XYZ file of C-alpha atoms in Angstrom:
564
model
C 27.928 14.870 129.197
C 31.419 13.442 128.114
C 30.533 14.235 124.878
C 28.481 17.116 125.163
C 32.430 18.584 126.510
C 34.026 16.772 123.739
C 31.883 18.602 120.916
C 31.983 22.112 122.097
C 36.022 21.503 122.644
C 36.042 20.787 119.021
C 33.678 23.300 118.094
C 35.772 26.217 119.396
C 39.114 24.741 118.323
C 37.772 24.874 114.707
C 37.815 28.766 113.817
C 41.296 28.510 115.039
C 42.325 26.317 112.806
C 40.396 28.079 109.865
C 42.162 31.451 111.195
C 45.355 29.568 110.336
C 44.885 28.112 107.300
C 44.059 31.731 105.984
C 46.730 33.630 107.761
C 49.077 30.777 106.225
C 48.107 31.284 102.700
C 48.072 35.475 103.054
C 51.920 35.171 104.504
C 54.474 36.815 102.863
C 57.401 35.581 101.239
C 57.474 31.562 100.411
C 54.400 29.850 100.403
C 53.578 27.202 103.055
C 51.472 24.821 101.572
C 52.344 21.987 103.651
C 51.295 23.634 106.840
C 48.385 25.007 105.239
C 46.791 21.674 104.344
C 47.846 20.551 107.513
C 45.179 23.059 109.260
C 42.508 22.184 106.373
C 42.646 18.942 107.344
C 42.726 19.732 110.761
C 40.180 22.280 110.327
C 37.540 19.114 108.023
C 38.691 16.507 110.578
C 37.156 18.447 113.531
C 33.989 19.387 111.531
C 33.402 15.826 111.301
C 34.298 15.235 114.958
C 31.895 17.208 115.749
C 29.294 15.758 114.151
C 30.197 12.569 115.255
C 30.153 13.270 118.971
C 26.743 15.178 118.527
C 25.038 12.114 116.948
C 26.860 9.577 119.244
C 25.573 11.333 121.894
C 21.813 11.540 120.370
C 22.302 7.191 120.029
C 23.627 7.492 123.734
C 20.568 9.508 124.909
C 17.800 8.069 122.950
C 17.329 5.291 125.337
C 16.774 7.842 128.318
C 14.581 9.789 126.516
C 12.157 7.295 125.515
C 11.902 5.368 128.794
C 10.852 9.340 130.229
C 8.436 9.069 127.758
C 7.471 5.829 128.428
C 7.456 5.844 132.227
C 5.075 9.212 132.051
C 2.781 7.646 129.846
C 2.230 4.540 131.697
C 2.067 6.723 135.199
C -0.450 8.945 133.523
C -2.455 6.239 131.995
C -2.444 4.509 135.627
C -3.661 7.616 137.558
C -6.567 7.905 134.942
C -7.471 4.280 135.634
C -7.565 5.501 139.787
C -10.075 8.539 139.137
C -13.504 7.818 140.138
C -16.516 7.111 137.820
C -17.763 10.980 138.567
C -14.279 12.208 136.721
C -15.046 9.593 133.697
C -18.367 10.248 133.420
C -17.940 14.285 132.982
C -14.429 13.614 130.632
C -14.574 14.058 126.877
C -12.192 11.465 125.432
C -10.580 12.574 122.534
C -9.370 15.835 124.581
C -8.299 13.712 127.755
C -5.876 10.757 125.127
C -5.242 14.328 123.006
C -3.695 15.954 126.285
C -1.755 12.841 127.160
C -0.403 12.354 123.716
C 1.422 16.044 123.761
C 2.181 16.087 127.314
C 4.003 12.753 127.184
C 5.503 13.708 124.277
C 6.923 17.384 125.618
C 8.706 15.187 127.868
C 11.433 13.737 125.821
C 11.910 17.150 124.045
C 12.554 19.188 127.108
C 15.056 16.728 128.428
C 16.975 16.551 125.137
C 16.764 20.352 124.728
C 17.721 21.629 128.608
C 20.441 19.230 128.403
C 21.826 19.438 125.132
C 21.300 23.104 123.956
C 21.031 25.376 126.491
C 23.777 24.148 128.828
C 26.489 23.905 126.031
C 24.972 27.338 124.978
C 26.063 28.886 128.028
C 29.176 26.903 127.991
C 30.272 28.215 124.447
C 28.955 31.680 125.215
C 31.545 31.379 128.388
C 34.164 29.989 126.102
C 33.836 32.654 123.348
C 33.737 35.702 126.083
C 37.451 34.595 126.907
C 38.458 33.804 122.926
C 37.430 37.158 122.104
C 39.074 38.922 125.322
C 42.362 37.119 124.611
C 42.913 37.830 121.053
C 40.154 40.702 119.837
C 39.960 43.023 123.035
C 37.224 43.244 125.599
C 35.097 45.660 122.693
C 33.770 42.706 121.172
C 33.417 40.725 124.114
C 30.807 43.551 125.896
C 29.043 44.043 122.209
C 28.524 40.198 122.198
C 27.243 40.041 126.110
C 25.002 42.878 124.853
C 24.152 41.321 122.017
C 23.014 37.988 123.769
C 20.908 39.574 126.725
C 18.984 41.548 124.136
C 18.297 38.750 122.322
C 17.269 36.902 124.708
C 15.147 39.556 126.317
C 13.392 39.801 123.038
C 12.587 35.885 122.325
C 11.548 35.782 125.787
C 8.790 38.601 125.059
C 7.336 37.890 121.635
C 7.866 33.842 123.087
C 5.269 34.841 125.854
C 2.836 36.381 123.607
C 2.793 33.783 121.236
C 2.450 31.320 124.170
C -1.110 32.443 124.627
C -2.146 31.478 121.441
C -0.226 28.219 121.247
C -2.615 27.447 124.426
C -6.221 29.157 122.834
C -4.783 26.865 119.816
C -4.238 23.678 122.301
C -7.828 24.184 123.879
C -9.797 24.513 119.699
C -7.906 21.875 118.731
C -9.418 19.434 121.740
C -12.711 20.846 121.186
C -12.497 19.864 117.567
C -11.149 16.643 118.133
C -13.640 15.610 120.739
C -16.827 16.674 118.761
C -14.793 14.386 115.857
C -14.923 11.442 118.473
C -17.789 12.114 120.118
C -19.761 12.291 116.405
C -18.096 8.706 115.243
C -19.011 7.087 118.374
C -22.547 7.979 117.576
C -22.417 7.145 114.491
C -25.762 5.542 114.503
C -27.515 7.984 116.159
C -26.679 10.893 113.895
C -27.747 8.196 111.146
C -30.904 7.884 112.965
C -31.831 11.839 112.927
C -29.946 12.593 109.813
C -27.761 15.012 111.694
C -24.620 14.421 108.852
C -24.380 18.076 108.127
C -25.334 19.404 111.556
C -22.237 17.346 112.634
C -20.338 18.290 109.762
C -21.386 21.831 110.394
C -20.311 21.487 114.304
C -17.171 20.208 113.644
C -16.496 22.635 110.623
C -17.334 25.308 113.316
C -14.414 24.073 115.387
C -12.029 23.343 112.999
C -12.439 27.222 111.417
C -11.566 27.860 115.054
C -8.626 26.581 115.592
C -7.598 27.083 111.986
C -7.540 31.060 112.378
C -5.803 30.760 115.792
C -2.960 28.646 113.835
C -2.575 31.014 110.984
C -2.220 33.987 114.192
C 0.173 31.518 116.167
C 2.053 30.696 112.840
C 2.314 34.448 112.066
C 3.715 35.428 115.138
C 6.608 33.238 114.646
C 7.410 35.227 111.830
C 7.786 38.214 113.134
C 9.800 36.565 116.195
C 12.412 35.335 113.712
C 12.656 38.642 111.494
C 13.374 40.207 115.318
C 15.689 37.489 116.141
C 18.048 38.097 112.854
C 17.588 41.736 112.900
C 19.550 42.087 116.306
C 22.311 39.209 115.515
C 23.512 40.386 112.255
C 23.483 43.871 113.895
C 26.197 42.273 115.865
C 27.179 40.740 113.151
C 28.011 43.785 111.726
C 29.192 45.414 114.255
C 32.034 42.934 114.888
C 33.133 42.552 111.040
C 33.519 46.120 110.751
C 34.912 46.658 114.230
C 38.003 43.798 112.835
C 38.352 45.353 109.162
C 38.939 48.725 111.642
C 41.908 47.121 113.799
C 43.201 45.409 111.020
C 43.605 48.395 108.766
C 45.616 49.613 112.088
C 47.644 46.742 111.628
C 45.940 45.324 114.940
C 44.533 42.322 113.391
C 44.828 39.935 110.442
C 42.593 38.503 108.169
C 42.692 35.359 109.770
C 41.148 37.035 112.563
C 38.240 38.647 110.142
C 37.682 34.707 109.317
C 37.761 33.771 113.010
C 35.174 36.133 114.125
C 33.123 35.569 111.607
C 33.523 31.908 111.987
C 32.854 31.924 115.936
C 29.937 34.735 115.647
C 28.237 32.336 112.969
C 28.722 28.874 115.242
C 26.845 31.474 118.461
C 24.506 32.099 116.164
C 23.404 28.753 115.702
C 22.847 27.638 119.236
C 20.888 31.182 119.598
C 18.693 30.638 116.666
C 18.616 26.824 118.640
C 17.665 28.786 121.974
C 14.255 30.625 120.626
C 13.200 27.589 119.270
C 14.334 25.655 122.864
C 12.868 28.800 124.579
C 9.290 28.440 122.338
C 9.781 24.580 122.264
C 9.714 24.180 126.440
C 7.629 27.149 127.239
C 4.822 24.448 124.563
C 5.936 21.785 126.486
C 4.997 23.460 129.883
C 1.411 24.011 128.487
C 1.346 20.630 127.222
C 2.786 19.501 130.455
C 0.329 21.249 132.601
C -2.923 20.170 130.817
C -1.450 16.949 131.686
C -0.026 17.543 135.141
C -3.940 18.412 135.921
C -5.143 15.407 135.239
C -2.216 13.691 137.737
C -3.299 16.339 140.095
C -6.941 15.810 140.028
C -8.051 14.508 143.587
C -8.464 10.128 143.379
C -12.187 10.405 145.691
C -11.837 6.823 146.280
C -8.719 5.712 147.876
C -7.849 2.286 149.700
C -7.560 2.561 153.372
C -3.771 2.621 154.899
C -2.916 -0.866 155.140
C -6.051 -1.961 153.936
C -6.577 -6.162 153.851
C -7.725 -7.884 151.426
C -11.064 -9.170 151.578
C -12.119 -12.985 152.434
C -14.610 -14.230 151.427
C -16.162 -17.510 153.061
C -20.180 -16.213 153.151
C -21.018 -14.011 150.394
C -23.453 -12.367 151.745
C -23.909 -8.408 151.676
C -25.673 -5.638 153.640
C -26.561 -2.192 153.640
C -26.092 -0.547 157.041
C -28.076 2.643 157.298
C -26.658 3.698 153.782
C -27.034 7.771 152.187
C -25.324 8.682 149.115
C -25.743 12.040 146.601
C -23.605 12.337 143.661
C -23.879 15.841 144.676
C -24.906 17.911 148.192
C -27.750 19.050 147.175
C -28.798 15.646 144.980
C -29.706 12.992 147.627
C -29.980 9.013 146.192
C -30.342 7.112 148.907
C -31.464 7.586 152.192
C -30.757 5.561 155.279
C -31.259 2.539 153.103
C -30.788 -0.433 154.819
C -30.982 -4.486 153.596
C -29.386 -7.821 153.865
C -28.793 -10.047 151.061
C -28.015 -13.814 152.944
C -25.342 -16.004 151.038
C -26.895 -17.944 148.159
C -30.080 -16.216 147.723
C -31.059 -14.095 145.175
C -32.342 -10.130 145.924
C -34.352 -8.120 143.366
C -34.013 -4.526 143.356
C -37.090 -2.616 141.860
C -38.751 0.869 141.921
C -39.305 3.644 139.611
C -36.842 5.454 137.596
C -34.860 7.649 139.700
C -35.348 5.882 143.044
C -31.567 4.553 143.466
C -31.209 1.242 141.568
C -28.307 1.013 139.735
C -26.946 3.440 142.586
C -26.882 0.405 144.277
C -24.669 -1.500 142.147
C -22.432 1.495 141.806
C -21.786 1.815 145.430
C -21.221 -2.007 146.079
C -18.247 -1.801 143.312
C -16.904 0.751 145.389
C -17.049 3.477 142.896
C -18.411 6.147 145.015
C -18.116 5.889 149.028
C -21.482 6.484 150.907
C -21.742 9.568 152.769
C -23.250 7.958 155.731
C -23.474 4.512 156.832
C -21.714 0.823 155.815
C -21.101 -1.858 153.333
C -20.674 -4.712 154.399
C -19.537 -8.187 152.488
C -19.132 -11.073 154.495
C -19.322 -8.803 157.628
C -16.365 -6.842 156.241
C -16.883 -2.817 155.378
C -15.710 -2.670 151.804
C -14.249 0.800 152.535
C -11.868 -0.866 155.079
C -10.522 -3.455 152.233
C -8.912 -2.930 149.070
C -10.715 -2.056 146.025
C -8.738 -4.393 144.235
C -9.878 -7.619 146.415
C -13.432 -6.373 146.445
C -14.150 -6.106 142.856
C -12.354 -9.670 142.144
C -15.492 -10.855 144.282
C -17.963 -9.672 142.148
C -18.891 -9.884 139.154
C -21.502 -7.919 136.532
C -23.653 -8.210 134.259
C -25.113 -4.498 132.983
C -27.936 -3.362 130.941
C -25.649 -2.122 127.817
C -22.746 -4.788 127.871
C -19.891 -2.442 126.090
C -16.945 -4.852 124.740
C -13.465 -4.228 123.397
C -12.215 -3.772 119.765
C -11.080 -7.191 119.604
C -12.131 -10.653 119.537
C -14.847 -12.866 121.331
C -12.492 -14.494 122.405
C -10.825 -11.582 123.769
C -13.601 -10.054 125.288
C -14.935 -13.403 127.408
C -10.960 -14.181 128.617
C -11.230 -10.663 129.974
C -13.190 -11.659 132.706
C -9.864 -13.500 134.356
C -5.953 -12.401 133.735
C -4.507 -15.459 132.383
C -7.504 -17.107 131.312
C -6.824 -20.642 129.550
C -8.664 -21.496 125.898
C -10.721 -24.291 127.987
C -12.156 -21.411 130.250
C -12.831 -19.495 127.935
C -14.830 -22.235 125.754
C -16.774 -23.683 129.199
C -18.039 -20.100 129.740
C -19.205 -19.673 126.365
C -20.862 -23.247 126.958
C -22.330 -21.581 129.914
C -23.553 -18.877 128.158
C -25.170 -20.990 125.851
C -23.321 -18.974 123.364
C -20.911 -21.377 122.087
C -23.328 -22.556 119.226
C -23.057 -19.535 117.707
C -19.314 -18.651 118.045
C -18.932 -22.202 116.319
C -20.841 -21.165 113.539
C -18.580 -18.331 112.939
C -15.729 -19.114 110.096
C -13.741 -17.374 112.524
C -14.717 -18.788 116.042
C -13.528 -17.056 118.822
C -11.065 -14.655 117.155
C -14.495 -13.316 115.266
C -13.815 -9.382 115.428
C -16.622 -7.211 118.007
C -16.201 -4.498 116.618
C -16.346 -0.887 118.475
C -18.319 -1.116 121.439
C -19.119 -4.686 120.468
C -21.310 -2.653 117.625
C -21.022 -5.879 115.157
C -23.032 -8.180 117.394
C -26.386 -8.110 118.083
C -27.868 -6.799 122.054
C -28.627 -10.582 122.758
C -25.244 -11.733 121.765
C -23.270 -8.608 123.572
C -25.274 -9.965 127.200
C -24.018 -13.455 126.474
C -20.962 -12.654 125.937
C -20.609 -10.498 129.336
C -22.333 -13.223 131.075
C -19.666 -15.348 129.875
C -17.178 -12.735 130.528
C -18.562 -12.982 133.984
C -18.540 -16.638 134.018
C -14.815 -16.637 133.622
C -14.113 -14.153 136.504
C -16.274 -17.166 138.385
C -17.785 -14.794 141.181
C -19.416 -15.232 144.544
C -21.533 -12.205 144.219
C -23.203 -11.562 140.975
C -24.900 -8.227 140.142
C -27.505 -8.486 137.785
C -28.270 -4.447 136.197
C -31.171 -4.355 134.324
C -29.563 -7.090 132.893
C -32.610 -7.820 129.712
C -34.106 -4.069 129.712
C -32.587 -3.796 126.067
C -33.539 -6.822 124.745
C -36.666 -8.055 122.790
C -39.355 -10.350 124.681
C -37.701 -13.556 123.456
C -34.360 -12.824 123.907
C -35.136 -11.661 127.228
C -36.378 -14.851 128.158
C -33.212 -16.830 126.451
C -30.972 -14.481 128.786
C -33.337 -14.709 131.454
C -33.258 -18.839 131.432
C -29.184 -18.214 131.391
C -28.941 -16.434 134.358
C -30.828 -18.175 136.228
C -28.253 -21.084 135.449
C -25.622 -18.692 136.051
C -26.970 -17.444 139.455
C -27.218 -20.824 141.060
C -24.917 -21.399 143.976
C -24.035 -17.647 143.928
C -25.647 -14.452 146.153
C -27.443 -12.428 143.596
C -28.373 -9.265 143.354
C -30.789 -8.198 140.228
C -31.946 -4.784 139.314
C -34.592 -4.729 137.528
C -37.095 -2.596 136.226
C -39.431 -4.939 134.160
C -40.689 -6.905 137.590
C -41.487 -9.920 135.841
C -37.732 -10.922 135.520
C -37.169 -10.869 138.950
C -40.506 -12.582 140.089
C -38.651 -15.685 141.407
C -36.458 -13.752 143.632
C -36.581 -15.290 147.134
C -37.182 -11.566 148.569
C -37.820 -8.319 146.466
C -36.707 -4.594 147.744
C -39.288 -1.971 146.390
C -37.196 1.458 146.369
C -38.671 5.011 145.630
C -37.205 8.227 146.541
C -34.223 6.249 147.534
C -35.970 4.709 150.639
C -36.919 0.850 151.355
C -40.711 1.097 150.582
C -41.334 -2.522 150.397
C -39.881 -5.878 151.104
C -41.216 -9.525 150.329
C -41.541 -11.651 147.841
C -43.510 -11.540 144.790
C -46.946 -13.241 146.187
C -46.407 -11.461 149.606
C -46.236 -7.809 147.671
C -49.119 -8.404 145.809
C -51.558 -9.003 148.734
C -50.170 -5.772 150.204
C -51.367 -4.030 147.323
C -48.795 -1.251 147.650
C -46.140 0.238 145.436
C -44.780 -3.001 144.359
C -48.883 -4.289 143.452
C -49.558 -0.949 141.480
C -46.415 -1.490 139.156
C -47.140 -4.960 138.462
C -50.674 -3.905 137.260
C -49.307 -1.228 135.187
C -46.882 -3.477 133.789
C -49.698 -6.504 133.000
C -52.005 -3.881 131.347
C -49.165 -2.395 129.065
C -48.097 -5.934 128.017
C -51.956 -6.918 127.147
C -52.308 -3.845 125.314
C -49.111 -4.627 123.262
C -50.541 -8.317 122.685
C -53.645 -6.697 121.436
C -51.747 -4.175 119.117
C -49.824 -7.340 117.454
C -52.942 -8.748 117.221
């Protein structure tokens, strides 16, 4: 702020000096050319004063600005991590990072700009008001005032008008770049239906979108700036010809026409600066907003006040009387109740739709159950942290998704600070190590996207190693081989049974002859405990759990046959 003062002192010293150096060299009589280089030096020295402060200032500042910048982005990035699944499931990606990106960015802008631009505006505009009193008359001081609320009157207007488009230009230019992310992430799939120029063709559609609302946004500013210079030079010429008049009455010298002219072309500056501020934070506050929304959308699962961490000594788990709908009117599970003892391993099965993987969802704690408990250990998860819960289980899912990075990236991932020697004994675990070795890269082989360079059976062992690392008491098991060709399935299968020992597992399964060996099977359908047993003991009931198996038999023989 120091210099901010320092700056505009110079600034309005300057035209004084400039009004001297003129009125020295139009003197009569002997000239003073001493004292008139004196004030052009003067008058230079200050220029580059000015300067000086202003970018010392900008050095001074930067620092500020960025760490705004920085602490939004990390908050924002945070609170994103806190929604719940339901939020990330409905999100479109390139619009959510596309809505951070200008919202963190507005930040930095409007700071610089409130601070630096339009307080000194008003600060000059104060400072010139008494100049002009004191040596011009009070005429040009009420034609300037006039001058400035009309001005800003007008920006103000035509700045609100082309506000709306800025945002119907914001909102095409998300949907455009989420159908462009969306597209490249499924890049195989439009391969698959040769969809390149229906994608081309949807995107094109977007992009002529939000081109024609740029060329009406872009437009718009035109006309604001013609409006902008039409009033100031009015005043512009107003004040010129109001001096020429008093100094053809002998009122006024031409150091004064100078002067004027000087201090009505430094106003204008900081004006033409104030529609741009004006246009530049009234952006920002869109940008801000779209962003402000996603902070303000409601976190539906929240750690208790003064919630504990959870112990665990016995991992074992049970479903108390559980119901759950992602929506009111879409019920998942009703008053489902189990126990899964510590050590033994549970197999969840039904038909599609019946709850499974709701299951898994609701033990990770990322919905709450509408009715009933959770408990681990004989602790209700929704009385612990969420933090301490999930670092007690760990997951292997149907479609393993890894990082952009490396394998050896992706399998440390399972534990913050993971040493090399974990990392390697979980890949041993894996029985994946074999192949990382044969890699002329190792473990700092790139995934790819999504893990889209390896194949399916190499993505589950590297998430079981992944999960190896985290070294669990609970294990979740989600349709852990449903992707995965018949003797792959039984590779994986023979590894997680390895993995599983001396843990409490639960697998979810809907090809039952994975889970076969399970010391007791759970047979859901509409979301309700149909069955319970084990494999031989659900057979002889010849129920549910019987008529699946038979399906499944027949459908493998008549595959055998077919390959046959």
């Amino acid at each position: 702020m120091l210099l901010v003062l320092l700056t505009k002192a110079v600034t309005l010293v300057l035209p004084l000096l400039y009004k001297q150096v003129v009125d020295t060299m139009a003197a009569e009589g002997e000239p003073l050319v001493a004292l008139a280089i004196g004030f052009a030096l003067a008058y230079t020295a200050g220029r580059f004063a000015s300067v000086a402060f202003d970018n010392i200032r900008n050095i001074v500042f930067e620092r500020v600005g960025q760490d705004a910048t920085r602490q939004l982005a990390e908050d924002v990035f945070g609170r994103l991590h806190q929604l719940s699944l339901r939020f990330h499931l409905s999100r479109r990606t390139g619009e959510v990072t596309k809505t951070i990106e200008r919202g963190t960015k507005s930040i930095d802008s409007m700071l610089y700009f409130l601070l630096f631009n339009i307080a000194p505006t008003i600060l000059e505009l104060l400072a010139i008001g008494v100049i002009f009193y004191t040596l011009f008359g009070g005429e040009l001081v009420v034609a300037t005032g006039v001058t400035v609320v009309v001005y800003i009157a007008a920006t103000r207007w035509i700045t609100e008008w082309r506000a709306k488009l800025r945002a119907e230009m914001n909102e095409l230019d998300g949907t455009a770049l989420s159908r462009a992310v969306d597209s490249l992430l499924n890049y195989e799939t439009v391969k698959y239906f040769n969809a390149e120029d229906r994608e081309k063709e949807r995107y094109a559609g977007a992009a002529r979108s939000y081109a024609a609302a740029a060329i009406k946004s872009e437009n718009s500013l035109g006309w604001l700036n013609m409006t902008q210079a039409a009033i100031t030079n009015l005043l512009m010429a107003f004040a010129l010809g109001f001096t020429v008049w008093q100094w053809s009455r002998g009122l006024l010298t031409v150091g004064d026409l100078v002067a004027v002219q000087t201090y009505l072309v430094q106003l204008f500056r900081p004006l033409d600066m104030l529609g741009w501020v004006y246009r530049t934070i009234r952006q920002g506050l869109i940008d801000m907003a779209a962003m402000f929304r996603l902070i303000d959308t409601k976190v539906e699962v929240k750690d208790a006040p003064g919630a504990p961490a959870l112990l665990v000594r016995r991992p074992g788990v049970v479903f108390d009387r559980v119901s759950f709908g992602y929506e009111p009117d879409r019920q998942i599970l009703r008053d489902l109740s189990f126990e899964v003892e510590a050590g033994s391993h549970l197999a969840i099965v039904g038909p599609t739709g019946a709850g499974k993987s709701t299951i898994g969802r609701l033990l990770f704690r990322f919905y709450d159950p509408v009715a009933g408990r959770i408990l681990i250990d004989g602790q209700d998860i929704a009385q612990v942290t969420q933090e301490s819960l999930r670092r007690h289980i760990g997951i292997v899912p149907q479609d393993s998704v890894l990082f952009n990075d490396t394998i050896g990236y992706n399998i440390a991932y399972g534990r913050d600070g993971a040493a090399e020697s974990d990392v390697v004994e979980a890949a041993r675990g894996a029985a994946i190590l074999p192949f990382i070795a044969a890699l002329p890269q190792g473990f700092d082989t790139q995934v790819g996207e999504r893990g889209l360079k390896l194949s399916g059976g190499e993505k589950q062992r590297v998430a079981i190693a992944r999960t190896l690392v985290k070294n669990p008491p609970i294990l979740l098991l989600d349709e852990a081989t449903s992707a995965l060709d018949s003797r792959t399935e039984q590779e994986i299968l023979a590894t997680l049974r390895r993995v599983s020992e001396h843990r409490t597992t639960i697998a979810i399964a809907h090809r039952l002859s994975t889970v076969a060996d399970a010391d007791r099977i759970l047979v859901l359908e509409h979301g309700r405990l149909a069955e319970s047993g084990t494999h031989q003991q659900l057979i002889r009931r010849d129920g549910l759990y019987a008529e699946m198996w038979s399906r499944q038999q027949a459908d493998r023989e008549l595959l055998g046959e077919a390959a046959e």
